[in-house]
Amino acid sequence: MLDLVQVFVETLNRCFKNVCELDIVFNFNKLHTVLDEMILGGQVIETSSEQIMKSVEEIARFLLPSAFNCHIIYSRACAIS
């Protein structure tokens, strides 16, 4: 279980370039996609960060950028604060 958490955090770091709490809050869709690629029906199906990232990037190509990447909202929120 501890290894799974480690892989999850490493993958999030790859996704967000040094993940922080705001990345998780404003990009929960991407976070759930990463988790969905790792776990299916309570079973661990993938533990390779590289393979998970490939799958997430492939999914992102098929989705609208605004629906998947909330970094625009995140950038605006940071600029306001």
Coordinates of C-alpha atoms in Angstrom, one line a residue, residues 13-42:
N13 CA 4.7 15.3 -9.5
R14 CA 5.3 14.4 -13.2
C15 CA 1.8 15.7 -14.0
F16 CA 2.0 19.0 -12.2
K17 CA 5.8 19.6 -12.0
N18 CA 6.1 19.6 -8.2
V19 CA 2.5 19.0 -7.0
C20 CA 1.0 21.1 -4.2
E21 CA -2.4 21.4 -2.6
L22 CA -3.7 24.0 -5.1
D23 CA -2.8 21.7 -8.0
I24 CA -5.0 19.0 -6.4
V25 CA -7.9 21.5 -5.7
F26 CA -8.0 23.0 -9.1
N27 CA -7.1 19.9 -11.2
F28 CA -9.2 17.2 -9.4
N29 CA -10.2 15.8 -12.8
K30 CA -6.6 15.1 -13.7
L31 CA -6.0 13.6 -10.3
H32 CA -9.0 11.3 -10.6
T33 CA -7.8 10.2 -14.1
V34 CA -4.3 9.3 -12.7
L35 CA -6.0 7.3 -9.9
D36 CA -8.3 5.6 -12.3
E37 CA -5.3 4.5 -14.4
M38 CA -3.7 3.0 -11.3
I39 CA -6.7 1.3 -9.6
L40 CA -9.8 -0.4 -11.1
G41 CA -12.4 -2.1 -9.0
G42 CA -10.3 -1.9 -5.9

